């Protein structure tokens, strides 16, 4: 009879508990984070391998925990009702944490802090999502708004809509963000074109576009840091 492999039977370097303690939870992959929750694998299978199959059970990766029902999760070999409930609760908990954090107006200084704030919200999106983040002069986030889904083509983005939104929020400066579903944050020609266009509009209207940040898979690209956008310190 095949034996179910537990977390403790993994080699030390592969144990998510030890990795979390030594390097922090952010160092764990999606599969490792899930394996901490489910704790055991299926017959003859490591818990991290079972976690990887959960990620591949639908088209949305880590978002399967939200998009798949408990019944659908139990159709994955090795996921019974208890593990399915655990995974659904983790998905719901993450949703509530994200919702709660959006009600707090954070003060964000610099591309790294801004990218970190939006990373988990944007890096799992299957399509490109363009977000406008609006700030006051003290770097407090006044709010954000999704401008487009599925494209960052300059010809399909309205500067008028962006700056009307900024004026309504009384924004002092703007940050543009979008994700690359491929995970590679390097800008395309269209990314560069839309940034230049909006940067010029911001200068004319007195609401500067301070940065355009492209979110990849746990990495980002800052137009300001790379000298592709005339900007001041945030």
Coordinates of N, CA and C in Angstrom, one line a residue:
X1 N 0.8 -1.2 0.0 CA 0.0 0.0 0.0 C 0.9 1.3 0.0
X2 N 0.6 2.2 -0.9 CA 1.4 3.5 -1.0 C 1.2 4.3 0.3
X3 N 2.3 4.9 0.7 CA 2.3 5.7 1.9 C 2.0 7.1 1.6
X4 N 1.2 7.8 2.4 CA 1.0 9.2 2.3 C 2.2 10.0 2.9
X5 N 2.9 10.8 2.1 CA 4.1 11.5 2.6 C 3.7 12.8 3.4
X6 N 4.2 13.0 4.6 CA 3.9 14.1 5.3 C 5.0 15.2 5.2
X7 N 4.7 16.4 5.7 CA 5.7 17.5 5.6 C 7.0 17.2 6.2
X8 N 7.0 16.4 7.3 CA 8.2 16.1 8.1 C 9.1 15.2 7.3
X9 N 8.6 14.5 6.3 CA 9.4 13.5 5.6 C 10.1 14.1 4.4
X10 N 9.8 15.4 4.1 CA 10.6 16.1 3.1 C 12.0 16.4 3.5
X11 N 13.0 16.4 2.6 CA 14.3 16.8 3.0 C 14.3 18.2 3.5
X12 N 15.2 18.5 4.4 CA 15.2 19.8 5.1 C 15.1 21.0 4.2
X13 N 15.9 21.1 3.1 CA 15.8 22.2 2.2 C 14.5 22.4 1.6
X14 N 13.7 21.3 1.5 CA 12.4 21.4 0.8 C 11.2 21.6 1.8
X15 N 11.5 21.7 3.1 CA 10.4 21.9 4.0 C 10.0 23.3 4.1
X16 N 8.7 23.6 3.7 CA 8.3 25.0 3.7 C 8.3 25.7 5.1
X17 N 8.1 24.9 6.2 CA 8.1 25.4 7.5 C 9.5 26.1 7.8
X18 N 10.5 25.3 7.5 CA 11.9 25.7 7.8 C 12.3 26.9 6.9
X19 N 11.8 26.8 5.7 CA 12.1 27.9 4.7 C 11.4 29.2 5.1
X20 N 10.2 29.1 5.6 CA 9.5 30.3 6.1 C 10.2 30.9 7.3
X21 N 10.6 30.0 8.2 CA 11.3 30.5 9.4 C 12.6 31.2 9.1
X22 N 13.3 30.7 8.2 CA 14.7 31.2 7.9 C 14.7 32.4 6.9
X23 N 13.7 32.4 6.0 CA 13.7 33.4 4.9 C 12.4 34.2 4.9
X24 N 11.4 33.9 5.6 CA 10.2 34.6 5.6 C 9.2 34.0 4.6
X25 N 7.9 34.2 4.9 CA 6.8 33.6 4.1 C 6.8 34.1 2.7
X26 N 7.3 35.3 2.4 CA 7.4 35.8 1.0 C 8.3 34.9 0.1
X27 N 9.2 34.2 0.7 CA 10.2 33.4 0.0 C 9.5 32.1 -0.5
X28 N 8.4 31.7 0.0 CA 7.7 30.5 -0.4 C 7.0 30.6 -1.7
X29 N 7.0 29.6 -2.5 CA 6.3 29.6 -3.8 C 4.8 29.4 -3.5
X30 N 3.9 29.6 -4.5 CA 2.5 29.3 -4.3 C 2.3 27.9 -3.8
X31 N 3.0 26.9 -4.4 CA 2.8 25.5 -4.1 C 3.2 25.3 -2.7
X32 N 4.3 25.9 -2.2 CA 4.8 25.7 -0.9 C 3.8 26.3 0.2
X33 N 3.2 27.4 -0.1 CA 2.3 28.0 0.8 C 1.0 27.1 0.9
X34 N 0.6 26.6 -0.2 CA -0.6 25.7 -0.1 C -0.2 24.4 0.6
X35 N 1.0 23.9 0.5 CA 1.4 22.7 1.1 C 1.4 22.8 2.6
X36 N 1.7 24.1 3.1 CA 1.7 24.3 4.6 C 0.3 24.2 5.1
X37 N -0.7 24.5 4.3 CA -2.1 24.4 4.7 C -2.6 23.0 4.7
X38 N -2.3 22.2 3.6 CA -2.8 20.9 3.4 C -2.0 19.8 4.2
X39 N -0.7 20.1 4.5 CA 0.2 19.4 5.3 C 0.6 18.0 4.8
X40 N -0.3 17.3 4.2 CA 0.1 15.9 3.7 C -0.2 15.8 2.2
X41 N 0.5 14.9 1.6 CA 0.2 14.6 0.2 C -0.8 13.5 0.0
X42 N -0.9 12.9 -1.2 CA -1.7 11.8 -1.4 C -0.8 10.5 -1.4
X43 N -1.3 9.4 -1.7 CA -0.6 8.1 -1.6 C 0.7 8.2 -2.5
X44 N 1.9 8.1 -1.9 CA 3.1 8.1 -2.6 C 3.5 9.5 -3.2
X45 N 2.9 10.6 -2.8 CA 3.1 11.9 -3.3 C 3.4 12.9 -2.2
X46 N 4.4 13.8 -2.5 CA 4.7 14.8 -1.5 C 3.6 15.8 -1.5
X47 N 3.5 16.5 -0.3 CA 2.4 17.5 -0.2 C 2.7 18.7 -1.2
X48 N 3.9 19.0 -1.5 CA 4.2 20.1 -2.4 C 3.8 19.7 -3.9
X49 N 3.8 18.4 -4.2 CA 3.4 18.0 -5.5 C 1.9 18.0 -5.6
X50 N 1.2 17.6 -4.5 CA -0.3 17.8 -4.5 C -0.7 19.2 -4.6
X51 N 0.0 20.1 -3.9 CA -0.3 21.5 -4.0 C -0.1 22.0 -5.4
X52 N 0.9 21.6 -6.1 CA 1.1 22.0 -7.5 C 0.0 21.5 -8.4
X53 N -0.6 20.3 -8.1 CA -1.8 19.9 -8.8 C -3.0 20.7 -8.6
X54 N -3.1 21.3 -7.3 CA -4.2 22.2 -7.0 C -4.1 23.5 -7.9
X55 N -2.8 23.9 -8.0 CA -2.6 25.1 -8.8 C -2.9 24.9 -10.3
X56 N -2.7 23.7 -10.8 CA -3.0 23.3 -12.2 C -4.3 22.8 -12.4
X57 N -5.2 22.8 -11.4 CA -6.5 22.2 -11.6 C -7.5 23.1 -12.3
X58 N -7.2 24.3 -12.5 CA -8.0 25.2 -13.2 C -7.1 26.2 -13.9
X59 N -7.6 27.2 -14.7 CA -6.8 28.1 -15.5 C -6.2 29.3 -14.7
X60 N -6.5 29.4 -13.4 CA -6.2 30.6 -12.6 C -5.1 30.4 -11.6
X61 N -4.4 29.3 -11.5 CA -3.3 29.2 -10.6 C -3.8 29.3 -9.2
X62 N -3.1 30.2 -8.4 CA -3.4 30.4 -7.0 C -4.9 30.9 -6.8
X63 N -5.5 31.5 -7.8 CA -6.8 32.0 -7.7 C -7.8 30.8 -7.8
X64 N -7.4 29.6 -8.1 CA -8.2 28.4 -8.0 C -8.8 28.3 -6.6
X65 N -8.1 28.7 -5.6 CA -8.6 28.6 -4.2 C -9.9 29.5 -4.1
X66 N -10.1 30.5 -4.9 CA -11.3 31.3 -4.8 C -12.3 30.9 -5.9
X67 N -11.8 30.6 -7.1 CA -12.7 30.4 -8.2 C -13.3 28.9 -8.2
X68 N -12.6 27.9 -7.7 CA -13.1 26.6 -7.7 C -14.0 26.4 -6.4
X69 N -15.1 25.7 -6.6 CA -15.9 25.4 -5.4 C -15.2 24.2 -4.6
X70 N -15.7 24.1 -3.4 CA -15.2 23.0 -2.5 C -15.5 21.6 -3.2
X71 N -16.6 21.5 -3.9 CA -16.9 20.2 -4.6 C -15.9 20.0 -5.7
X72 N -15.6 21.1 -6.5 CA -14.6 20.9 -7.6 C -13.2 20.6 -7.0
X73 N -12.9 21.2 -5.9 CA -11.6 20.8 -5.3 C -11.5 19.4 -4.8
X74 N -12.6 18.8 -4.4 CA -12.5 17.4 -3.9 C -12.4 16.5 -5.1
X75 N -12.6 16.9 -6.3 CA -12.4 16.1 -7.5 C -10.9 15.9 -7.8
X76 N -10.0 16.7 -7.2 CA -8.6 16.6 -7.3 C -8.1 15.4 -6.4
X77 N -7.4 14.4 -7.0 CA -7.0 13.3 -6.2 C -6.1 13.7 -5.1
X78 N -6.5 13.3 -3.9 CA -5.7 13.7 -2.7 C -6.4 14.8 -1.9
X79 N -7.4 15.5 -2.5 CA -8.1 16.6 -1.8 C -9.5 16.0 -1.3
X80 N -9.6 15.8 0.0 CA -10.9 15.4 0.5 C -11.6 16.6 1.0
X81 N -12.8 16.3 1.6 CA -13.6 17.5 2.1 C -12.9 18.4 3.1
X82 N -12.1 17.8 4.0 CA -11.4 18.6 5.0 C -10.4 19.6 4.3
X83 N -9.5 19.0 3.4 CA -8.6 19.9 2.7 C -9.3 20.9 1.8
X84 N -10.4 20.5 1.2 CA -11.1 21.4 0.4 C -11.6 22.6 1.2
X85 N -12.2 22.3 2.4 CA -12.6 23.4 3.2 C -11.5 24.3 3.7
X86 N -10.3 23.7 4.0 CA -9.2 24.5 4.4 C -8.7 25.4 3.3
X87 N -8.7 24.9 2.1 CA -8.3 25.7 0.9 C -9.3 26.9 0.7
X88 N -10.6 26.5 0.7 CA -11.6 27.6 0.5 C -11.5 28.7 1.6
X89 N -11.3 28.3 2.8 CA -11.1 29.3 3.9 C -9.9 30.2 3.7
X90 N -8.8 29.6 3.2 CA -7.6 30.4 2.9 C -7.9 31.4 1.8
X91 N -8.6 30.9 0.8 CA -9.0 31.8 -0.3 C -9.9 33.0 0.2
X92 N -10.9 32.6 1.0 CA -11.8 33.7 1.5 C -11.0 34.6 2.4
X93 N -10.1 34.1 3.3 CA -9.4 34.9 4.2 C -8.5 35.9 3.4
X94 N -7.9 35.5 2.3 CA -7.1 36.4 1.5 C -7.9 37.5 0.9
X95 N -9.1 37.1 0.4 CA -10.0 38.1 -0.2 C -10.4 39.1 0.8
X96 N -10.7 38.7 2.1 CA -11.1 39.7 3.1 C -9.9 40.6 3.5
X97 N -8.7 40.0 3.6 CA -7.6 40.8 4.0 C -7.3 41.9 2.9
X98 N -7.5 41.5 1.6 CA -7.3 42.4 0.5 C -8.3 43.5 0.6
X99 N -9.6 43.2 0.9 CA -10.6 44.1 0.9 C -10.4 45.1 2.1
X100 N -10.0 44.6 3.2 CA -9.7 45.4 4.4 C -8.6 46.4 4.2
X101 N -7.5 45.9 3.5 CA -6.4 46.8 3.3 C -6.7 47.9 2.4
X102 N -7.7 47.7 1.4 CA -8.0 48.8 0.5 C -8.8 49.9 1.2
X103 N -9.3 49.6 2.4 CA -10.1 50.7 3.1 C -9.1 51.6 3.9
X104 N -7.9 51.2 4.0 CA -6.9 52.0 4.7 C -6.1 52.8 3.7
X105 N -5.9 54.1 4.0 CA -5.2 54.9 3.0 C -3.7 54.9 3.4
X106 N -2.9 54.1 2.7 CA -1.5 54.0 3.0 C -0.7 55.1 2.5
X107 N 0.4 55.4 3.1 CA 1.4 56.3 2.6 C 2.5 55.4 1.9
X108 N 2.7 55.7 0.6 CA 3.6 54.8 -0.1 C 4.7 55.7 -0.7
X109 N 6.0 55.4 -0.5 CA 7.1 56.2 -1.0 C 8.0 55.3 -1.8
X110 N 8.1 55.6 -3.1 CA 9.0 55.0 -4.0 C 8.4 53.8 -4.7
X111 N 9.0 53.4 -5.8 CA 8.5 52.3 -6.7 C 8.4 51.0 -6.0
X112 N 9.3 50.7 -5.1 CA 9.3 49.4 -4.4 C 8.1 49.2 -3.5
X113 N 7.8 50.2 -2.7 CA 6.7 50.2 -1.8 C 5.4 50.1 -2.6
X114 N 5.3 50.9 -3.7 CA 4.0 50.9 -4.5 C 3.9 49.6 -5.2
X115 N 4.9 49.0 -5.8 CA 4.8 47.7 -6.4 C 4.5 46.6 -5.4
X116 N 5.0 46.7 -4.2 CA 4.7 45.7 -3.2 C 3.2 45.7 -2.8
X117 N 2.7 47.0 -2.8 CA 1.3 47.1 -2.4 C 0.3 46.5 -3.4
X118 N 0.7 46.6 -4.7 CA -0.2 46.1 -5.7 C 0.2 44.7 -6.2
X119 N 1.3 44.2 -5.8 CA 1.8 42.9 -6.3 C 0.8 41.8 -6.3
X120 N 0.3 41.4 -5.1 CA -0.6 40.3 -5.0 C -2.0 40.5 -5.7
X121 N -2.4 41.8 -5.7 CA -3.6 42.1 -6.4 C -3.5 41.9 -7.9
X122 N -2.3 42.1 -8.5 CA -2.2 42.2 -9.9 C -1.5 41.1 -10.6
X123 N -0.6 40.4 -9.9 CA 0.3 39.5 -10.6 C -0.3 38.2 -11.1
X124 N -1.5 37.9 -10.5 CA -2.2 36.7 -10.9 C -3.2 36.9 -12.0
X125 N -3.4 38.2 -12.5 CA -4.4 38.5 -13.5 C -4.1 37.8 -14.8
X126 N -5.1 37.2 -15.4 CA -4.9 36.5 -16.7 C -4.8 37.4 -17.9
X127 N -5.3 38.7 -17.7 CA -5.3 39.7 -18.7 C -4.5 40.9 -18.2
X128 N -4.0 41.7 -19.1 CA -3.4 43.0 -18.7 C -4.5 43.9 -18.1
X129 N -4.2 44.4 -16.9 CA -5.1 45.3 -16.2 C -4.3 46.6 -16.0
X130 N -4.9 47.7 -16.4 CA -4.2 49.0 -16.3 C -4.9 49.8 -15.1
X131 N -4.1 50.1 -14.1 CA -4.7 50.8 -12.9 C -4.1 52.2 -12.7
X132 N -4.9 53.1 -12.4 CA -4.5 54.5 -12.1 C -4.5 54.6 -10.6
X133 N -3.3 54.9 -10.0 CA -3.2 55.2 -8.6 C -3.0 56.7 -8.3
X134 N -3.8 57.3 -7.4 CA -3.8 58.7 -7.2 C -3.3 59.1 -5.8
X135 N -2.5 60.1 -5.7 CA -1.8 60.4 -4.4 C -1.9 61.9 -4.1
X136 N -1.9 62.2 -2.8 CA -1.8 63.6 -2.4 C -0.3 64.0 -2.3
X137 N -0.1 65.2 -1.9 CA 1.3 65.7 -1.8 C 2.2 65.0 -0.7
X138 N 1.5 64.4 0.2 CA 2.2 63.6 1.3 C 2.3 62.2 1.0
X139 N 2.1 61.8 -0.2 CA 2.3 60.4 -0.7 C 1.2 59.5 -0.2
X140 N 0.1 60.0 0.3 CA -1.0 59.2 0.7 C -1.8 58.7 -0.5
X141 N -2.1 57.5 -0.6 CA -2.9 56.9 -1.7 C -4.4 57.4 -1.5
X142 N -4.9 58.2 -2.4 CA -6.3 58.7 -2.3 C -7.3 57.7 -2.9
X143 N -6.8 56.8 -3.8 CA -7.6 55.8 -4.4 C -7.0 55.3 -5.7
X144 N -7.6 54.3 -6.2 CA -7.2 53.8 -7.5 C -8.4 53.4 -8.3
X145 N -8.2 53.3 -9.6 CA -9.3 52.9 -10.5 C -8.7 52.1 -11.7
X146 N -9.4 51.1 -12.1 CA -9.1 50.3 -13.3 C -9.5 51.1 -14.5
X147 N -8.5 51.4 -15.4 CA -8.7 52.2 -16.6 C -9.1 51.3 -17.8
X148 N -8.4 50.1 -17.9 CA -8.7 49.2 -19.0 C -8.3 47.8 -18.6
X149 N -8.9 46.9 -19.3 CA -8.6 45.4 -19.1 C -8.4 44.8 -20.4
X150 N -7.2 44.2 -20.6 CA -6.9 43.5 -21.8 C -6.0 44.2 -22.8
X151 N -5.6 45.4 -22.5 CA -4.8 46.1 -23.4 C -4.1 47.3 -22.7
X152 N -2.9 47.6 -23.2 CA -2.2 48.8 -22.8 C -1.9 49.7 -24.0
X153 N -2.6 49.5 -25.1 CA -2.4 50.2 -26.3 C -2.7 51.7 -26.1
X154 N -1.8 52.5 -26.5 CA -2.0 54.0 -26.3 C -3.2 54.5 -27.0
X155 N -3.5 54.0 -28.1 CA -4.7 54.5 -28.9 C -6.0 54.2 -28.3
X156 N -6.1 53.2 -27.3 CA -7.3 52.8 -26.7 C -7.5 53.3 -25.3
X157 N -6.5 54.1 -24.9 CA -6.6 54.7 -23.5 C -6.8 56.2 -23.6
X158 N -7.8 56.7 -22.9 CA -8.2 58.1 -23.0 C -7.6 58.9 -21.9
X159 N -6.7 59.8 -22.3 CA -6.1 60.7 -21.3 C -7.2 61.5 -20.6
X160 N -8.2 61.9 -21.3 CA -9.3 62.7 -20.7 C -9.9 61.9 -19.5
X161 N -10.2 60.6 -19.7 CA -10.8 59.9 -18.6 C -9.9 59.8 -17.4
X162 N -8.6 59.6 -17.7 CA -7.6 59.5 -16.6 C -7.5 60.8 -15.8
X163 N -7.4 61.9 -16.5 CA -7.2 63.1 -15.8 C -8.5 63.7 -15.2
X164 N -9.6 63.4 -15.8 CA -10.9 63.7 -15.1 C -11.0 63.0 -13.8
X165 N -10.6 61.7 -13.8 CA -10.6 60.9 -12.6 C -9.7 61.5 -11.5
X166 N -8.5 61.9 -12.0 CA -7.5 62.5 -11.1 C -8.1 63.8 -10.5
X167 N -8.7 64.6 -11.3 CA -9.3 65.9 -10.8 C -10.4 65.7 -9.8
X168 N -11.2 64.7 -10.0 CA -12.3 64.4 -9.0 C -11.7 63.9 -7.7
X169 N -10.6 63.3 -7.7 CA -10.0 62.8 -6.5 C -9.0 63.8 -5.9
X170 N -8.9 65.0 -6.6 CA -8.0 66.0 -6.1 C -6.5 65.5 -5.9
X171 N -6.1 64.7 -6.9 CA -4.8 64.1 -6.8 C -3.7 65.1 -7.1
X172 N -2.6 65.0 -6.4 CA -1.5 65.9 -6.7 C -0.5 65.2 -7.7
X173 N -0.5 63.9 -7.7 CA 0.3 63.2 -8.7 C -0.3 61.8 -8.9
X174 N 0.2 61.2 -10.0 CA -0.4 59.9 -10.4 C 0.7 58.9 -10.6
X175 N 0.3 57.6 -10.4 CA 1.2 56.5 -10.8 C 0.3 55.5 -11.6
X176 N 0.9 55.1 -12.7 CA 0.2 54.1 -13.6 C 0.8 52.8 -13.3
X177 N -0.1 51.8 -13.2 CA 0.4 50.4 -13.0 C -0.3 49.5 -14.0
X178 N 0.4 48.5 -14.5 CA -0.3 47.4 -15.1 C 0.5 46.1 -15.0
X179 N -0.1 45.0 -15.2 CA 0.6 43.7 -15.1 C 0.9 43.1 -16.4
X180 N 1.9 42.2 -16.4 CA 2.2 41.4 -17.6 C 1.9 39.9 -17.2
X181 N 0.8 39.3 -17.8 CA 0.5 37.9 -17.4 C 1.6 36.9 -17.6
X182 N 2.5 37.3 -18.6 CA 3.7 36.4 -18.8 C 4.6 36.3 -17.6
X183 N 4.5 37.3 -16.7 CA 5.4 37.3 -15.6 C 6.7 38.2 -15.8
X184 N 6.9 38.5 -17.1 CA 8.1 39.3 -17.4 C 7.7 40.8 -17.5
X185 N 8.3 41.7 -16.6 CA 7.8 43.0 -16.6 C 8.5 44.0 -17.6
X186 N 9.3 43.5 -18.4 CA 9.9 44.4 -19.4 C 8.9 45.1 -20.3
X187 N 9.0 46.4 -20.5 CA 8.0 47.2 -21.2 C 8.0 46.9 -22.7
X188 N 6.8 46.9 -23.3 CA 6.7 46.8 -24.7 C 6.8 48.2 -25.4
X189 N 6.8 48.2 -26.7 CA 6.7 49.5 -27.4 C 5.5 50.3 -27.0
X190 N 4.4 49.6 -26.9 CA 3.1 50.2 -26.6 C 3.1 50.8 -25.1
X191 N 3.8 50.0 -24.2 CA 3.9 50.5 -22.8 C 4.7 51.9 -22.8
X192 N 5.7 51.9 -23.6 CA 6.6 53.1 -23.7 C 5.8 54.3 -24.3
X193 N 5.0 54.0 -25.3 CA 4.2 55.0 -26.0 C 3.2 55.6 -25.1
X194 N 2.4 54.8 -24.4 CA 1.3 55.3 -23.6 C 1.9 56.0 -22.4
X195 N 3.0 55.6 -21.9 CA 3.7 56.4 -20.8 C 4.1 57.7 -21.2
X196 N 4.7 57.8 -22.4 CA 5.2 59.1 -22.9 C 4.0 60.1 -23.1
X197 N 2.9 59.5 -23.7 CA 1.7 60.3 -24.0 C 1.1 60.9 -22.7
X198 N 0.9 60.0 -21.7 CA 0.3 60.4 -20.4 C 1.2 61.4 -19.6
X199 N 2.5 61.1 -19.7 CA 3.5 62.0 -19.1 C 3.4 63.4 -19.6
X200 N 3.3 63.6 -20.9 CA 3.1 64.9 -21.5 C 1.8 65.6 -21.1
X201 N 0.7 64.8 -21.0 CA -0.5 65.3 -20.6 C -0.5 65.8 -19.1
X202 N 0.2 65.0 -18.3 CA 0.3 65.4 -16.9 C 1.0 66.7 -16.7
X203 N 2.1 66.8 -17.4 CA 2.9 68.1 -17.3 C 2.1 69.3 -17.7
X204 N 1.3 69.2 -18.8 CA 0.4 70.3 -19.2 C -0.7 70.6 -18.2
X205 N -1.2 69.6 -17.5 CA -2.3 69.8 -16.6 C -1.9 70.1 -15.2
X206 N -0.6 69.9 -14.9 CA -0.1 70.1 -13.5 C -0.4 69.0 -12.6
X207 N -0.7 67.8 -13.1 CA -0.9 66.6 -12.3 C 0.1 65.6 -12.9
X208 N 1.3 65.6 -12.4 CA 2.4 64.8 -13.1 C 2.2 63.3 -12.9
X209 N 2.5 62.6 -14.0 CA 2.6 61.1 -13.9 C 4.0 60.8 -13.4
X210 N 4.1 60.4 -12.1 CA 5.4 60.2 -11.5 C 6.1 58.9 -11.8
X211 N 5.3 57.9 -12.2 CA 5.9 56.6 -12.6 C 4.9 55.8 -13.3
X212 N 5.4 54.8 -14.0 CA 4.6 53.7 -14.6 C 5.3 52.4 -14.1
X213 N 4.6 51.6 -13.4 CA 5.2 50.4 -12.8 C 4.5 49.2 -13.5
X214 N 5.3 48.3 -14.0 CA 4.8 47.1 -14.6 C 5.0 46.0 -13.6
X215 N 3.9 45.3 -13.3 CA 4.0 44.2 -12.3 C 4.2 42.9 -13.1
X216 N 5.3 42.1 -12.7 CA 5.5 40.8 -13.2 C 5.2 39.8 -12.1
X217 N 5.8 38.6 -12.2 CA 5.6 37.6 -11.2 C 6.7 37.8 -10.1
X218 N 6.2 38.5 -9.0 CA 7.1 38.8 -7.9 C 8.3 39.7 -8.3
X219 N 8.1 40.5 -9.4 CA 9.1 41.4 -9.8 C 8.4 42.6 -10.5
X220 N 9.1 43.7 -10.7 CA 8.5 44.8 -11.3 C 9.5 45.6 -12.1
X221 N 8.9 46.5 -13.0 CA 9.8 47.4 -13.8 C 9.2 48.8 -13.5
X222 N 10.1 49.8 -13.2 CA 9.7 51.2 -12.9 C 10.3 52.0 -14.0
X223 N 9.4 52.7 -14.7 CA 9.9 53.7 -15.8 C 10.7 54.8 -15.2
X224 N 10.4 55.2 -13.9 CA 11.1 56.3 -13.3 C 12.5 55.8 -12.9
X225 N 12.6 54.6 -12.3 CA 14.0 54.1 -12.0 C 14.9 53.9 -13.2
X226 N 14.2 53.5 -14.3 CA 15.0 53.2 -15.5 C 15.3 54.4 -16.4
X227 N 14.8 55.6 -15.9 CA 15.1 56.8 -16.7 C 14.2 56.9 -17.9
X228 N 13.1 56.2 -18.0 CA 12.2 56.3 -19.2 C 11.1 57.3 -19.0
X229 N 11.1 58.0 -17.8 CA 10.0 58.9 -17.5 C 10.6 60.0 -16.7
X230 N 10.4 61.3 -17.1 CA 10.9 62.4 -16.3 C 10.1 62.5 -15.0
X231 N 10.7 62.3 -13.9 CA 10.0 62.3 -12.6 C 10.9 62.8 -11.5
X232 N 10.2 63.2 -10.4 CA 10.9 63.6 -9.2 C 10.8 62.5 -8.1
X233 N 11.4 62.7 -7.0 CA 11.4 61.7 -5.9 C 9.9 61.6 -5.4
X234 N 9.5 60.4 -5.2 CA 8.1 60.2 -4.7 C 8.2 60.1 -3.2

